[in-house]
XYZ file of C-alpha atoms in Angstrom:
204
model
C 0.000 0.000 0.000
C 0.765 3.615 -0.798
C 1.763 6.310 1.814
C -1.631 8.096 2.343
C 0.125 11.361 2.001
C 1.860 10.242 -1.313
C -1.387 9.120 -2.713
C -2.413 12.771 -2.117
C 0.452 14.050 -4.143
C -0.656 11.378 -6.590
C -4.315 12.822 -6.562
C -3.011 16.655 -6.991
C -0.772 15.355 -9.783
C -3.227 16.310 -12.794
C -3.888 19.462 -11.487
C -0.042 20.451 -12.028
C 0.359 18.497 -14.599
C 2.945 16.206 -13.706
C 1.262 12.737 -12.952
C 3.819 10.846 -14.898
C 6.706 12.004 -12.922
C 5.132 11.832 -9.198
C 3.626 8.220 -9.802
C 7.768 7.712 -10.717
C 9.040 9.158 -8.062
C 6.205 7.092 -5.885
C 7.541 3.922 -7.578
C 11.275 4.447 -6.437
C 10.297 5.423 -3.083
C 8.563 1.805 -2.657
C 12.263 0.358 -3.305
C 15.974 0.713 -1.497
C 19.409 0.585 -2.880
C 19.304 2.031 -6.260
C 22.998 2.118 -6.281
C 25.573 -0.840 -6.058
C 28.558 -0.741 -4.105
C 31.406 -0.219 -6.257
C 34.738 -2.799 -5.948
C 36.955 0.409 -6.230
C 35.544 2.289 -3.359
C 33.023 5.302 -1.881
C 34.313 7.900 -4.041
C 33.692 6.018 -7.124
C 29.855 5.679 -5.789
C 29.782 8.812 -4.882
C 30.734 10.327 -8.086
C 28.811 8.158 -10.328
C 26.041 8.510 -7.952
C 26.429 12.944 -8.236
C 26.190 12.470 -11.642
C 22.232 11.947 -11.508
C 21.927 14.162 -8.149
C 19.513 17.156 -8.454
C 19.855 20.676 -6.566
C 16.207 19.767 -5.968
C 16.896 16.842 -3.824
C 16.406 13.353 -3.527
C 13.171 13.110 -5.470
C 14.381 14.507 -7.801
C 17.195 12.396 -8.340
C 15.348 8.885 -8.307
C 13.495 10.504 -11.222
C 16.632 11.522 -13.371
C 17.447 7.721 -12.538
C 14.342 6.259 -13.419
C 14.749 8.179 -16.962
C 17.803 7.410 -17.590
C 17.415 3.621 -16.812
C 14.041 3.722 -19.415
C 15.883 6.057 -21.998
C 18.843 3.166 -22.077
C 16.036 0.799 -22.628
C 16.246 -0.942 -18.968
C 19.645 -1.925 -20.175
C 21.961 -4.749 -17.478
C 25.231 -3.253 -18.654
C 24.222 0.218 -18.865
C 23.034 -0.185 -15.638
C 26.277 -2.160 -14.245
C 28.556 0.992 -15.907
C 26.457 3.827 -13.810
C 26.901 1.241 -10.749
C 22.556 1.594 -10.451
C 20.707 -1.657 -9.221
C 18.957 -2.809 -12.566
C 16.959 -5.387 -10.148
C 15.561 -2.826 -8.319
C 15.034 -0.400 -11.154
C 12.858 -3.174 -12.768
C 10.923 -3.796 -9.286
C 9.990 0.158 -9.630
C 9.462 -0.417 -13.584
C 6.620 -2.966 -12.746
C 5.272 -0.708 -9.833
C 5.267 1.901 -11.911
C 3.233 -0.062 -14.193
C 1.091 -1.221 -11.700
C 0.555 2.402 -10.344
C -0.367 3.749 -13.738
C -2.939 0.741 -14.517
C -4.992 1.374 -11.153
C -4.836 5.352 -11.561
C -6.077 4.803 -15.253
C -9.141 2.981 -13.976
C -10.389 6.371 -12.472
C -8.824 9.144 -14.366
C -7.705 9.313 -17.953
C -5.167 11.324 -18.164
C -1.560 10.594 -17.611
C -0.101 14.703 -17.975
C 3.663 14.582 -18.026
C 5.525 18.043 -17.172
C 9.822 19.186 -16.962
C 8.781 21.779 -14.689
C 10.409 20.560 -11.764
C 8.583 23.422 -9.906
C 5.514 21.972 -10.257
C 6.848 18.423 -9.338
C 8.060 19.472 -6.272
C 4.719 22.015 -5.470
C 2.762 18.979 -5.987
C 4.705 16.664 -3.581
C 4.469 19.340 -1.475
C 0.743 18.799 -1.427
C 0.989 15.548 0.287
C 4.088 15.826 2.311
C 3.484 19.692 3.856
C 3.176 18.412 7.314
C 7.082 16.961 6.565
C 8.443 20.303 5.943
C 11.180 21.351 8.207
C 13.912 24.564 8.048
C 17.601 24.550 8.105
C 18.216 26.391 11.961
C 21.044 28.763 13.114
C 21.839 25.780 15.629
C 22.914 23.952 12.449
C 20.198 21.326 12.354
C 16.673 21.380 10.602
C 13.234 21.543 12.598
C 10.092 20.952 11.559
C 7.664 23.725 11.518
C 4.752 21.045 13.134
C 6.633 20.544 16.266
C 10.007 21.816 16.225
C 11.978 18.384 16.126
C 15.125 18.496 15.609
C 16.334 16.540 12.247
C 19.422 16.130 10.297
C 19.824 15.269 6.380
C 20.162 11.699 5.881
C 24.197 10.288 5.281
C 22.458 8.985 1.784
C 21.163 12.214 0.145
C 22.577 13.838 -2.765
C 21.976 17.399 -0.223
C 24.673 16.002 2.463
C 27.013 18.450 1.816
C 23.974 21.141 0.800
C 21.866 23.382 3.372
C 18.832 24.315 1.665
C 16.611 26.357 3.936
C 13.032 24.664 3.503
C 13.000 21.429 2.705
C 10.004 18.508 2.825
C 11.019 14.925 3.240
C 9.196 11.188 3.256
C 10.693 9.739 5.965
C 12.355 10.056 9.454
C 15.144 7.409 10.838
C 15.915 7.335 14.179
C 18.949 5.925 15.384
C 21.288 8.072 17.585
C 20.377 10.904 15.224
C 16.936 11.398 13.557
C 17.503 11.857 9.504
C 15.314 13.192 6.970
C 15.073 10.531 3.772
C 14.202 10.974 0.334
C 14.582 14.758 0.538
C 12.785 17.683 -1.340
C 14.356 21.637 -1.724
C 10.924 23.633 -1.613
C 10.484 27.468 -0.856
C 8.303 28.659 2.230
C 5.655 30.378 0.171
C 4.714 27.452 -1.580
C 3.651 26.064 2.127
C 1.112 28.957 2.623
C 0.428 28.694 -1.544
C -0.222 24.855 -1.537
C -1.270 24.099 2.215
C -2.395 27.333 3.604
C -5.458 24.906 5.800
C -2.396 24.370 8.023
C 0.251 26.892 7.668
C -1.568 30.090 7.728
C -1.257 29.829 11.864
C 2.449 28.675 11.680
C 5.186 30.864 11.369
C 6.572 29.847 8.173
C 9.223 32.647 7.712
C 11.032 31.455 10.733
């Protein structure tokens, strides 16, 4: 089962125009390891891996992935060169599939859109109780409760601070991380969610 608050984002998807891309990005968020160790080390991952990452965030980069891996025609050694998991790239292939069957059942249309603003307004939609701001202090807090988070070791925006950011997921372990990451801007919280930010102080 879908996230309720990504099937929201899925819902809100036709009205900006990007369904295609946000029932992607739901498909790669129902899978892990999209990238293989390499035998030659971190720093080969890492660079191979930057060479998909987004300024937008992690979203962003599963769907550059995703792209890329259907562009090269879901191709093993295309896939074994970039060091990406052609496994689980098929597993979100099929869910993908799956996804766009069942949402064809109820809607017809399938819009597909570049404008990564809109992408990331509409995931905004379903994840705006996630959204959190980079503090003075040096970590982020959430504007619901102000919990203290950190960016996840795994994200493309490790070594980035964006100021507002939304995420899917929290992992607690000594440290609680933000995964799968999104760069937004505050206004868009009032714009797209205003029901529960008009209260909140989202300039903080």
């Amino acid at each position: 089962p879908i996230d309720p608050m990504l099937t929201v984002c899925l819902l809100e998807s036709e009205k900006y125009g990007c369904t295609e891309e946000i029932l992607i990005v739901i498909a790669m968020l129902q899978v892990n390891n999209v990238f293989v160790k390499s035998q030659r080390g971190a720093k080969t991952l890492n660079k191979m891996k930057f060479k998909f990452a987004a300024q937008e965030g992690d979203t962003m980069t599963y769907l550059n992935v995703f792209k890329f891996f259907k562009e090269n025609n879901k191709s093993r050694s295309v896939c074994k060169e970039h060091l990406l998991n052609y496994d689980v790239l098929c597993q979100a292939d099929n869910i993908m599939k799956r996804l766009t069957s069942l949402y064809k059942r109820y809607r017809k249309n399938v819009p597909s859109s570049n404008d990564d603003v809109a992408i990331r307004k509409c995931l905004v939609s379903g994840l705006f109780v996630n959204a959190s701001y980079y503090h003075h202090t040096g970590t982020y807090k959430t504007f619901r409760d102000n919990f203290d988070l950190s960016i996840h070791p795994s994200s493309v925006l490790v070594s980035e601070r964006p100021k507002y950011v939304v995420f899917n997921e929290v992992l607690g372990s000594s440290q609680n991380y933000m995964k799968d990451i999104t760069v937004i801007e505050s206004d868009w919280l009032l714009e797209v969610a205003s029901h529960y930010y008009i209260n909140k102080f989202v300039g903080s």
